[in-house]
Amino acid sequence: MSSPLIRSARRTDESALARIDHDTWSTLHAVQPRPEPDAPFFDERHAPEQYLVAEAEGEVCGYLRLIPPTPLPANDHVRQIQGIAVAESARGKGVARALIQAACAWAAERGARRITLRVLGHNAPARRLYESEGFEVEGVLPGEFLLAGQYVDDVLMGRPLV
């Protein structure tokens, strides 16, 4: 697989993104219930302009959601990654890293000074990836979520963009 093309999402990506969202769901990274296979991906709170999409060999193979963490003007210099998923067939090929790098560049180009995210404490592969891209742990909410009968930490990570 060649390097993925990272672009803004389009409404026409909806079915591919919904399939990735359903197929990659796991308590390793998700706190919401598994989406239904035919559930809409975009809705009033999740618009295409909030997403970057990875495309390889003409196929959508991943996405990242990037939004302001709050609607407050005092927080407008921060962007937050609120979801990332890569199709099983594209894992281990640099797609998630390319999405993260593109998100950082996109946010910085639009004046953001920081980027943050939340990751489940037991998701060691994601935490290693984020750390390798300059994110540091900035806080931990111990036992914040009960997933599959286990209490899981919510780890807050961030990095500067300037």
mmCIF file of C-alpha atoms in Angstrom:
data_model
loop_
_atom_site.group_PDB
_atom_site.id
_atom_site.type_symbol
_atom_site.label_atom_id
_atom_site.label_comp_id
_atom_site.label_asym_id
_atom_site.label_seq_id
_atom_site.Cartn_x
_atom_site.Cartn_y
_atom_site.Cartn_z
ATOM 1 C CA MET A 1 0.000 0.000 0.000
ATOM 2 C CA SER A 2 1.306 3.442 -0.912
ATOM 3 C CA SER A 3 1.159 6.389 1.478
ATOM 4 C CA PRO A 4 -2.455 7.295 2.169
ATOM 5 C CA LEU A 5 -4.004 10.445 0.802
ATOM 6 C CA ILE A 6 -5.439 12.497 3.664
ATOM 7 C CA ARG A 7 -8.335 14.768 2.739
ATOM 8 C CA SER A 8 -11.441 16.370 4.176
ATOM 9 C CA ALA A 9 -14.456 14.098 4.427
ATOM 10 C CA ARG A 10 -17.320 14.364 1.975
ATOM 11 C CA ARG A 11 -20.949 13.353 2.406
ATOM 12 C CA THR A 12 -20.320 10.627 -0.182
ATOM 13 C CA ASP A 13 -17.876 8.984 2.286
ATOM 14 C CA GLU A 14 -20.691 8.230 4.728
ATOM 15 C CA SER A 15 -21.253 4.551 3.962
ATOM 16 C CA ALA A 16 -17.516 3.745 3.954
ATOM 17 C CA LEU A 17 -16.999 5.595 7.243
ATOM 18 C CA ALA A 18 -20.014 3.917 8.835
ATOM 19 C CA ARG A 19 -18.643 0.521 7.814
ATOM 20 C CA ILE A 20 -15.208 1.314 9.294
ATOM 21 C CA ASP A 21 -16.852 2.617 12.468
ATOM 22 C CA HIS A 22 -18.912 -0.562 12.865
ATOM 23 C CA ASP A 23 -16.178 -3.018 11.883
ATOM 24 C CA THR A 24 -13.462 -1.523 14.091
ATOM 25 C CA TRP A 25 -15.590 -1.059 17.213
ATOM 26 C CA SER A 26 -13.976 -2.470 20.355
ATOM 27 C CA THR A 27 -13.952 -1.792 24.087
ATOM 28 C CA LEU A 28 -10.213 -1.231 23.621
ATOM 29 C CA HIS A 29 -11.059 2.262 22.396
ATOM 30 C CA ALA A 30 -14.836 2.825 22.423
ATOM 31 C CA VAL A 31 -17.052 3.913 25.298
ATOM 32 C CA GLN A 32 -20.197 4.219 23.179
ATOM 33 C CA PRO A 33 -22.262 1.159 22.208
ATOM 34 C CA ARG A 34 -21.335 -0.515 18.938
ATOM 35 C CA PRO A 35 -23.029 1.311 16.044
ATOM 36 C CA GLU A 36 -25.509 -0.617 13.949
ATOM 37 C CA PRO A 37 -24.141 -1.619 10.533
ATOM 38 C CA ASP A 38 -26.599 0.654 8.717
ATOM 39 C CA ALA A 39 -26.508 3.560 11.201
ATOM 40 C CA PRO A 40 -25.806 6.983 9.698
ATOM 41 C CA PHE A 41 -22.258 8.180 10.285
ATOM 42 C CA PHE A 42 -22.972 11.894 9.928
ATOM 43 C CA ASP A 43 -25.621 13.640 12.029
ATOM 44 C CA GLU A 44 -26.323 17.061 13.548
ATOM 45 C CA ARG A 45 -23.322 16.721 15.911
ATOM 46 C CA HIS A 46 -20.957 14.911 13.517
ATOM 47 C CA ALA A 47 -20.597 16.842 10.254
ATOM 48 C CA PRO A 48 -18.272 15.981 7.358
ATOM 49 C CA GLU A 49 -16.190 19.126 7.912
ATOM 50 C CA GLN A 50 -15.093 17.726 11.308
ATOM 51 C CA TYR A 51 -13.371 14.735 9.717
ATOM 52 C CA LEU A 52 -10.180 13.961 7.892
ATOM 53 C CA VAL A 53 -10.312 10.825 5.781
ATOM 54 C CA ALA A 54 -7.500 8.501 4.742
ATOM 55 C CA GLU A 55 -7.757 7.049 1.280
ATOM 56 C CA ALA A 56 -5.461 4.377 -0.165
ATOM 57 C CA GLU A 57 -5.690 2.915 -3.642
ATOM 58 C CA GLY A 58 -8.978 4.737 -4.160
ATOM 59 C CA GLU A 59 -10.649 3.321 -1.041
ATOM 60 C CA VAL A 60 -11.500 5.086 2.212
ATOM 61 C CA CYS A 61 -9.485 3.271 4.888
ATOM 62 C CA GLY A 62 -9.645 5.503 7.957
ATOM 63 C CA TYR A 63 -10.812 8.700 9.579
ATOM 64 C CA LEU A 64 -10.029 11.167 12.347
ATOM 65 C CA ARG A 65 -12.483 13.598 13.929
ATOM 66 C CA LEU A 66 -10.984 16.963 14.898
ATOM 67 C CA ILE A 67 -13.055 19.633 16.652
ATOM 68 C CA PRO A 68 -12.806 22.432 19.211
ATOM 69 C CA PRO A 69 -13.058 20.797 22.662
ATOM 70 C CA THR A 70 -15.646 23.351 23.826
ATOM 71 C CA PRO A 71 -17.687 26.152 22.216
ATOM 72 C CA LEU A 72 -15.981 28.725 24.460
ATOM 73 C CA PRO A 73 -14.020 31.527 22.727
ATOM 74 C CA ALA A 74 -11.358 31.281 25.470
ATOM 75 C CA ASN A 75 -10.684 27.685 24.325
ATOM 76 C CA ASP A 76 -10.666 28.380 20.586
ATOM 77 C CA HIS A 77 -6.888 27.937 20.294
ATOM 78 C CA VAL A 78 -7.215 24.202 21.032
ATOM 79 C CA ARG A 79 -8.370 21.369 18.805
ATOM 80 C CA GLN A 80 -9.245 17.916 20.073
ATOM 81 C CA ILE A 81 -9.074 14.561 18.355
ATOM 82 C CA GLN A 82 -12.388 12.920 19.165
ATOM 83 C CA GLY A 83 -12.183 9.684 17.284
ATOM 84 C CA ILE A 84 -9.830 7.855 14.995
ATOM 85 C CA ALA A 85 -10.340 4.534 13.234
ATOM 86 C CA VAL A 86 -8.465 2.575 10.587
ATOM 87 C CA ALA A 87 -9.888 -0.330 8.608
ATOM 88 C CA GLU A 88 -8.403 -3.678 9.583
ATOM 89 C CA SER A 89 -6.990 -4.134 6.068
ATOM 90 C CA ALA A 90 -4.986 -0.895 6.407
ATOM 91 C CA ARG A 91 -3.624 -1.340 9.938
ATOM 92 C CA GLY A 92 0.112 -1.334 10.494
ATOM 93 C CA LYS A 93 0.680 0.672 7.323
ATOM 94 C CA GLY A 94 1.025 4.174 8.757
ATOM 95 C CA VAL A 95 -2.558 5.298 8.190
ATOM 96 C CA ALA A 96 -3.254 6.360 11.797
ATOM 97 C CA ARG A 97 0.100 8.161 11.981
ATOM 98 C CA ALA A 98 -0.640 9.990 8.714
ATOM 99 C CA LEU A 99 -4.053 11.040 10.038
ATOM 100 C CA ILE A 100 -2.546 12.351 13.286
ATOM 101 C CA GLN A 101 0.182 14.265 11.474
ATOM 102 C CA ALA A 102 -2.348 15.743 9.055
ATOM 103 C CA ALA A 103 -4.624 16.746 11.952
ATOM 104 C CA CYS A 104 -1.767 18.545 13.693
ATOM 105 C CA ALA A 105 -0.799 20.364 10.498
ATOM 106 C CA TRP A 106 -4.434 21.221 9.678
ATOM 107 C CA ALA A 107 -5.051 22.606 13.175
ATOM 108 C CA ALA A 108 -1.806 24.627 13.210
ATOM 109 C CA GLU A 109 -2.556 26.123 9.770
ATOM 110 C CA ARG A 110 -5.848 27.391 11.190
ATOM 111 C CA GLY A 111 -4.263 29.024 14.215
ATOM 112 C CA ALA A 112 -4.555 26.323 16.869
ATOM 113 C CA ARG A 113 -1.751 26.319 19.417
ATOM 114 C CA ARG A 114 -2.538 22.979 21.102
ATOM 115 C CA ILE A 115 -4.078 19.650 20.231
ATOM 116 C CA THR A 116 -5.509 17.249 22.791
ATOM 117 C CA LEU A 117 -7.173 13.852 22.950
ATOM 118 C CA ARG A 118 -8.525 11.290 25.360
ATOM 119 C CA VAL A 119 -7.495 7.650 25.191
ATOM 120 C CA LEU A 120 -8.483 4.687 27.314
ATOM 121 C CA GLY A 121 -5.746 3.656 29.714
ATOM 122 C CA HIS A 122 -5.642 0.049 28.522
ATOM 123 C CA ASN A 123 -5.176 1.033 24.859
ATOM 124 C CA ALA A 124 -1.391 0.670 24.887
ATOM 125 C CA PRO A 125 -0.927 0.633 21.076
ATOM 126 C CA ALA A 126 -2.750 3.962 20.671
ATOM 127 C CA ARG A 127 -0.912 5.521 23.603
ATOM 128 C CA ARG A 128 2.458 4.509 22.108
ATOM 129 C CA LEU A 129 1.457 6.011 18.762
ATOM 130 C CA TYR A 130 0.352 9.288 20.340
ATOM 131 C CA GLU A 131 3.524 9.496 22.427
ATOM 132 C CA SER A 132 5.646 8.910 19.314
ATOM 133 C CA GLU A 133 3.878 11.910 17.752
ATOM 134 C CA GLY A 134 4.748 14.203 20.670
ATOM 135 C CA PHE A 135 1.646 13.836 22.836
ATOM 136 C CA GLU A 136 2.225 13.665 26.589
ATOM 137 C CA VAL A 137 -0.042 12.499 29.381
ATOM 138 C CA GLU A 138 -1.535 15.591 31.001
ATOM 139 C CA GLY A 139 -3.977 13.879 33.322
ATOM 140 C CA VAL A 140 -5.651 10.626 34.250
ATOM 141 C CA LEU A 141 -9.203 10.032 35.418
ATOM 142 C CA PRO A 142 -8.870 6.694 37.251
ATOM 143 C CA GLY A 143 -11.629 4.149 36.675
ATOM 144 C CA GLU A 144 -13.658 6.651 34.653
ATOM 145 C CA PHE A 145 -15.372 4.026 32.486
ATOM 146 C CA LEU A 146 -16.810 0.572 33.155
ATOM 147 C CA LEU A 147 -16.248 -1.468 29.993
ATOM 148 C CA ALA A 148 -16.902 -5.194 29.701
ATOM 149 C CA GLY A 149 -16.908 -5.473 33.493
ATOM 150 C CA GLN A 150 -13.580 -3.673 33.974
ATOM 151 C CA TYR A 151 -12.931 -0.158 35.250
ATOM 152 C CA VAL A 152 -10.752 1.697 32.770
ATOM 153 C CA ASP A 153 -8.820 4.947 33.142
ATOM 154 C CA ASP A 154 -9.457 7.920 30.847
ATOM 155 C CA VAL A 155 -6.057 9.339 29.904
ATOM 156 C CA LEU A 156 -5.842 12.971 28.772
ATOM 157 C CA MET A 157 -3.000 13.715 26.363
ATOM 158 C CA GLY A 158 -1.914 16.848 24.553
ATOM 159 C CA ARG A 159 0.875 18.579 22.719
ATOM 160 C CA PRO A 160 1.751 22.054 21.551
ATOM 161 C CA LEU A 161 1.498 22.930 17.868
ATOM 162 C CA VAL A 162 3.779 25.977 17.911
#
